PDB file of C-alpha atoms in Angstrom:
ATOM      1  CA  MET A  19     -67.348-148.193 126.275  1.00 47.00           C
ATOM      2  CA  THR A  20     -69.392-149.040 129.315  1.00 45.00           C
ATOM      3  CA  ASP A  21     -72.791-148.071 127.903  1.00 47.00           C
ATOM      4  CA  THR A  22     -75.382-150.640 126.912  1.00 45.00           C
ATOM      5  CA  PRO A  23     -74.377-151.878 123.461  1.00 54.00           C
ATOM      6  CA  ARG A  24     -77.994-151.921 122.238  1.00 73.00           C
ATOM      7  CA  GLU A  25     -78.638-148.301 123.181  1.00 82.00           C
ATOM      8  CA  ASP A  26     -80.473-146.296 120.519  1.00 94.00           C
ATOM      9  CA  PRO A  27     -77.661-144.201 119.029  1.00 97.00           C
ATOM     10  CA  ALA A  28     -79.982-141.658 117.415  1.00 97.00           C
ATOM     11  CA  GLN A  29     -81.606-140.962 120.789  1.00 97.00           C
ATOM     12  CA  ALA A  30     -78.176-140.408 122.337  1.00 97.00           C
ATOM     13  CA  VAL A  31     -77.518-137.625 119.824  1.00 98.00           C
ATOM     14  CA  THR A  32     -80.976-136.046 119.679  1.00 98.00           C
ATOM     15  CA  GLY A  33     -81.341-136.208 123.462  1.00 98.00           C
ATOM     16  CA  MET A  34     -78.003-134.456 123.890  1.00 98.00           C
ATOM     17  CA  VAL A  35     -79.036-131.670 121.515  1.00 98.00           C
ATOM     18  CA  ASP A  36     -82.395-131.293 123.292  1.00 98.00           C
ATOM     19  CA  HIS A  37     -80.575-130.920 126.628  1.00 98.00           C
ATOM     20  CA  VAL A  38     -78.130-128.351 125.215  1.00 98.00           C
ATOM     21  CA  LEU A  39     -80.938-126.294 123.684  1.00 98.00           C
ATOM     22  CA  GLU A  40     -82.966-126.430 126.895  1.00 98.00           C
ATOM     23  CA  LEU A  41     -80.060-124.828 128.730  1.00 98.00           C
ATOM     24  CA  ALA A  42     -79.314-122.454 125.848  1.00 98.00           C
ATOM     25  CA  ALA A  43     -82.857-121.078 126.136  1.00 98.00           C
ATOM     26  CA  THR A  44     -81.732-119.513 129.443  1.00 98.00           C
ATOM     27  CA  TRP A  45     -78.521-117.985 128.099  1.00 98.00           C
ATOM     28  CA  THR A  46     -80.085-114.783 126.807  1.00 97.00           C
ATOM     29  CA  HIS A  47     -79.774-113.760 130.486  1.00 93.00           C
ATOM     30  CA  TRP A  48     -75.980-114.242 130.452  1.00 98.00           C
ATOM     31  CA  ASP A  49     -74.218-111.308 132.140  1.00 97.00           C
ATOM     32  CA  GLY A  50     -70.976-111.722 130.164  1.00 97.00           C
ATOM     33  CA  THR A  51     -69.044-113.435 132.946  1.00 97.00           C
ATOM     34  CA  PRO A  52     -67.422-116.626 131.621  1.00 97.00           C
ATOM     35  CA  ALA A  53     -67.811-119.814 133.633  1.00 97.00           C
ATOM     36  CA  HIS A  54     -64.678-121.720 134.606  1.00 96.00           C
ATOM     37  CA  ALA A  55     -64.526-125.515 134.762  1.00 93.00           C
ATOM     38  CA  ASP A  56     -61.613-127.923 134.394  1.00 92.00           C
ATOM     39  CA  ASP A  57     -59.106-125.119 133.677  1.00 92.00           C
ATOM     40  CA  ARG A  58     -61.241-123.968 130.741  1.00 94.00           C
ATOM     41  CA  VAL A  59     -63.363-120.911 130.058  1.00 96.00           C
ATOM     42  CA  HIS A  60     -66.973-121.529 129.038  1.00 97.00           C
ATOM     43  CA  THR A  61     -69.473-119.131 127.488  1.00 98.00           C
ATOM     44  CA  PRO A  62     -72.808-119.625 125.716  1.00 98.00           C
ATOM     45  CA  HIS A  63     -71.363-119.086 122.222  1.00 98.00           C
ATOM     46  CA  LYS A  64     -68.423-121.348 122.955  1.00 98.00           C
ATOM     47  CA  ALA A  65     -70.725-124.116 124.201  1.00 98.00           C
ATOM     48  CA  ILE A  66     -72.784-123.986 121.003  1.00 98.00           C
ATOM     49  CA  ARG A  67     -69.630-123.868 118.873  1.00 97.00           C
ATOM     50  CA  ARG A  68     -68.105-126.852 120.619  1.00 97.00           C
ATOM     51  CA  VAL A  69     -71.276-128.966 120.408  1.00 98.00           C
ATOM     52  CA  ALA A  70     -71.655-128.188 116.699  1.00 97.00           C
ATOM     53  CA  ASP A  71     -67.954-128.832 116.029  1.00 95.00           C
ATOM     54  CA  HIS A  72     -68.128-132.164 117.855  1.00 96.00           C
ATOM     55  CA  LEU A  73     -71.170-133.224 115.812  1.00 98.00           C
ATOM     56  CA  VAL A  74     -69.507-132.178 112.534  1.00 97.00           C
ATOM     57  CA  ASP A  75     -66.164-133.776 113.401  1.00 95.00           C
ATOM     58  CA  HIS A  76     -67.596-137.187 114.203  1.00 96.00           C
ATOM     59  CA  LEU A  77     -70.088-137.051 111.318  1.00 97.00           C
ATOM     60  CA  ALA A  78     -67.147-136.516 108.960  1.00 97.00           C
ATOM     61  CA  GLU A  79     -65.428-139.500 110.607  1.00 97.00           C
ATOM     62  CA  LEU A  80     -68.503-141.707 110.214  1.00 97.00           C
ATOM     63  CA  GLU A  81     -68.985-140.764 106.553  1.00 97.00           C
ATOM     64  CA  ALA A  82     -65.301-141.253 105.713  1.00 97.00           C
ATOM     65  CA  ARG A  83     -65.258-144.679 107.309  1.00 97.00           C
ATOM     66  CA  LEU A  84     -68.426-145.713 105.451  1.00 96.00           C
ATOM     67  CA  ALA A  85     -66.779-144.581 102.208  1.00 97.00           C
ATOM     68  CA  GLY A  86     -63.684-146.653 103.012  1.00 96.00           C
ATOM     69  CA  GLU A  87     -61.520-143.597 103.561  1.00 96.00           C
ATOM     70  CA  ALA A  88     -59.346-142.657 106.490  1.00 93.00           C
ATOM     71  CA  PRO A  89     -61.006-139.878 108.490  1.00 94.00           C
ATOM     72  CA  GLN A  90     -59.524-136.449 107.915  1.00 91.00           C
ATOM     73  CA  PRO A  91     -57.569-135.327 110.971  1.00 88.00           C
ATOM     74  CA  ASP A  92     -59.195-132.478 112.811  1.00 82.00           C
ATOM     75  CA  HIS A  93     -57.486-129.184 113.487  1.00 82.00           C
ATOM     76  CA  TRP A  94     -60.003-127.770 115.969  1.00 78.00           C
ATOM     77  CA  HIS A  95     -58.621-125.724 118.796  1.00 78.00           C
ATOM     78  CA  ALA A  96     -61.398-127.290 120.832  1.00 77.00           C
ATOM     79  CA  SER A  97     -62.197-125.873 124.241  1.00 84.00           C
ATOM     80  CA  MET A  98     -58.649-124.660 124.857  1.00 87.00           C
ATOM     81  CA  VAL A  99     -59.312-121.496 122.853  1.00 92.00           C
ATOM     82  CA  THR A 100     -61.874-118.839 123.657  1.00 95.00           C
ATOM     83  CA  THR A 101     -62.444-116.524 120.705  1.00 94.00           C
ATOM     84  CA  ARG A 102     -63.698-112.943 120.781  1.00 95.00           C
ATOM     85  CA  ALA A 103     -66.912-114.223 119.242  1.00 96.00           C
ATOM     86  CA  ASP A 104     -67.290-116.637 122.181  1.00 97.00           C
ATOM     87  CA  LEU A 105     -67.406-113.626 124.522  1.00 97.00           C
ATOM     88  CA  ALA A 106     -70.220-111.826 122.683  1.00 98.00           C
ATOM     89  CA  PRO A 107     -73.646-111.427 124.302  1.00 98.00           C
ATOM     90  CA  PHE A 108     -75.972-114.352 123.581  1.00 98.00           C
ATOM     91  CA  THR A 109     -79.149-112.927 122.088  1.00 98.00           C
ATOM     92  CA  GLN A 110     -82.519-114.373 121.112  1.00 98.00           C
ATOM     93  CA  GLU A 111     -81.281-114.354 117.520  1.00 98.00           C
ATOM     94  CA  ASP A 112     -78.231-116.380 118.578  1.00 98.00           C
ATOM     95  CA  LEU A 113     -80.549-118.873 120.271  1.00 98.00           C
ATOM     96  CA  ASP A 114     -82.648-119.119 117.092  1.00 98.00           C
ATOM     97  CA  GLU A 115     -79.488-119.757 115.043  1.00 98.00           C
ATOM     98  CA  ALA A 116     -78.254-122.360 117.541  1.00 98.00           C
ATOM     99  CA  ARG A 117     -81.604-124.155 117.408  1.00 98.00           C
ATOM    100  CA  SER A 118     -81.555-124.243 113.615  1.00 98.00           C
ATOM    101  CA  ARG A 119     -77.955-125.428 113.462  1.00 98.00           C
ATOM    102  CA  LEU A 120     -78.053-128.057 116.204  1.00 98.00           C
ATOM    103  CA  LEU A 121     -81.488-129.464 115.378  1.00 98.00           C
ATOM    104  CA  ARG A 122     -80.448-129.917 111.744  1.00 98.00           C
ATOM    105  CA  LEU A 123     -77.213-131.616 112.748  1.00 98.00           C
ATOM    106  CA  ALA A 124     -79.088-133.899 115.154  1.00 98.00           C
ATOM    107  CA  ARG A 125     -81.565-134.787 112.399  1.00 98.00           C
ATOM    108  CA  ILE A 126     -78.725-135.600 109.969  1.00 98.00           C
ATOM    109  CA  TRP A 127     -77.206-137.854 112.630  1.00 98.00           C
ATOM    110  CA  ALA A 128     -80.542-139.537 113.402  1.00 98.00           C
ATOM    111  CA  ASN A 129     -81.249-140.129 109.702  1.00 98.00           C
ATOM    112  CA  ARG A 130     -77.765-141.492 109.032  1.00 98.00           C
ATOM    113  CA  LEU A 131     -77.772-143.762 112.087  1.00 98.00           C
ATOM    114  CA  GLY A 132     -81.307-144.932 111.318  1.00 97.00           C
ATOM    115  CA  ALA A 133     -80.213-146.015 107.833  1.00 97.00           C
ATOM    116  CA  LEU A 134     -77.532-148.315 109.255  1.00 97.00           C
ATOM    117  CA  THR A 135     -78.155-151.907 110.275  1.00 96.00           C
ATOM    118  CA  ASP A 136     -77.371-153.131 113.790  1.00 95.00           C
ATOM    119  CA  GLU A 137     -74.411-154.942 112.240  1.00 95.00           C
ATOM    120  CA  GLN A 138     -73.071-151.667 110.796  1.00 96.00           C
ATOM    121  CA  LEU A 139     -73.697-149.840 114.062  1.00 97.00           C
ATOM    122  CA  ASP A 140     -71.851-152.425 116.131  1.00 96.00           C
ATOM    123  CA  ARG A 141     -69.165-153.623 113.714  1.00 95.00           C
ATOM    124  CA  SER A 142     -68.372-150.418 111.938  1.00 94.00           C
ATOM    125  CA  PRO A 143     -65.715-150.224 109.229  1.00 95.00           C
ATOM    126  CA  GLY A 144     -62.340-148.672 109.857  1.00 93.00           C
ATOM    127  CA  GLU A 145     -60.536-147.970 113.086  1.00 93.00           C
ATOM    128  CA  GLY A 146     -62.164-146.452 116.137  1.00 94.00           C
ATOM    129  CA  TRP A 147     -65.337-146.783 118.086  1.00 96.00           C
ATOM    130  CA  SER A 148     -68.331-148.496 116.562  1.00 97.00           C
ATOM    131  CA  PHE A 149     -70.862-146.028 115.182  1.00 97.00           C
ATOM    132  CA  ARG A 150     -73.185-146.836 118.099  1.00 97.00           C
ATOM    133  CA  GLU A 151     -70.362-146.032 120.539  1.00 97.00           C
ATOM    134  CA  LEU A 152     -69.531-142.892 118.582  1.00 97.00           C
ATOM    135  CA  ALA A 153     -73.115-141.647 118.933  1.00 97.00           C
ATOM    136  CA  VAL A 154     -73.144-142.450 122.648  1.00 97.00           C
ATOM    137  CA  HIS A 155     -69.824-140.602 122.970  1.00 97.00           C
ATOM    138  CA  LEU A 156     -71.462-137.502 121.462  1.00 98.00           C
ATOM    139  CA  ARG A 157     -73.881-137.444 124.377  1.00 96.00           C
ATOM    140  CA  GLY A 158     -70.920-136.199 126.420  1.00 96.00           C
ATOM    141  CA  SER A 159     -71.126-132.910 124.503  1.00 97.00           C
ATOM    142  CA  THR A 160     -73.583-131.816 127.179  1.00 98.00           C
ATOM    143  CA  TYR A 161     -70.421-131.015 129.168  1.00 97.00           C
ATOM    144  CA  TYR A 162     -70.032-127.693 127.337  1.00 97.00           C
ATOM    145  CA  ALA A 163     -73.602-126.579 127.995  1.00 98.00           C
ATOM    146  CA  ASP A 164     -73.578-127.910 131.553  1.00 98.00           C
ATOM    147  CA  SER A 165     -70.433-125.867 132.196  1.00 98.00           C
ATOM    148  CA  VAL A 166     -72.368-122.697 131.355  1.00 98.00           C
ATOM    149  CA  GLY A 167     -75.439-124.019 133.190  1.00 98.00           C
ATOM    150  CA  ASP A 168     -79.001-122.846 133.602  1.00 98.00           C
ATOM    151  CA  LEU A 169     -78.984-119.032 133.743  1.00 97.00           C
ATOM    152  CA  SER A 170     -82.699-118.501 134.398  1.00 96.00           C
TER     153      SER A 170
END
């Protein structure tokens, strides 16, 4: 990866979630028209789903690798699929649920990453990116929220 190797990985994850939730706070104004970017359909619910799925997927990878296991392959449909639930209005209650879900996931990530040494972050067991690189990769999850945008 091209990012600074000494970057704080927990900040990469928590900062991403903060950015997503800042945008999500404007989505209760969504008029139901999906956004289109990169041949994909984007909606508020889909953005939250994809961010949460990305956090869960890579957390499962990190934990498996720490346990000396091969990560379980994912079977997400990712952003290629837009479900009926993705097209639902995004209410204040949905925002509250998204905050609870994403802030808890970010905290789990921050706690886990904070418990690892620099050696473990940079020379992580198993195949794939180092755990520091993995956390920095998660920052790219802002793509889903940015595709919906600020709807104030």
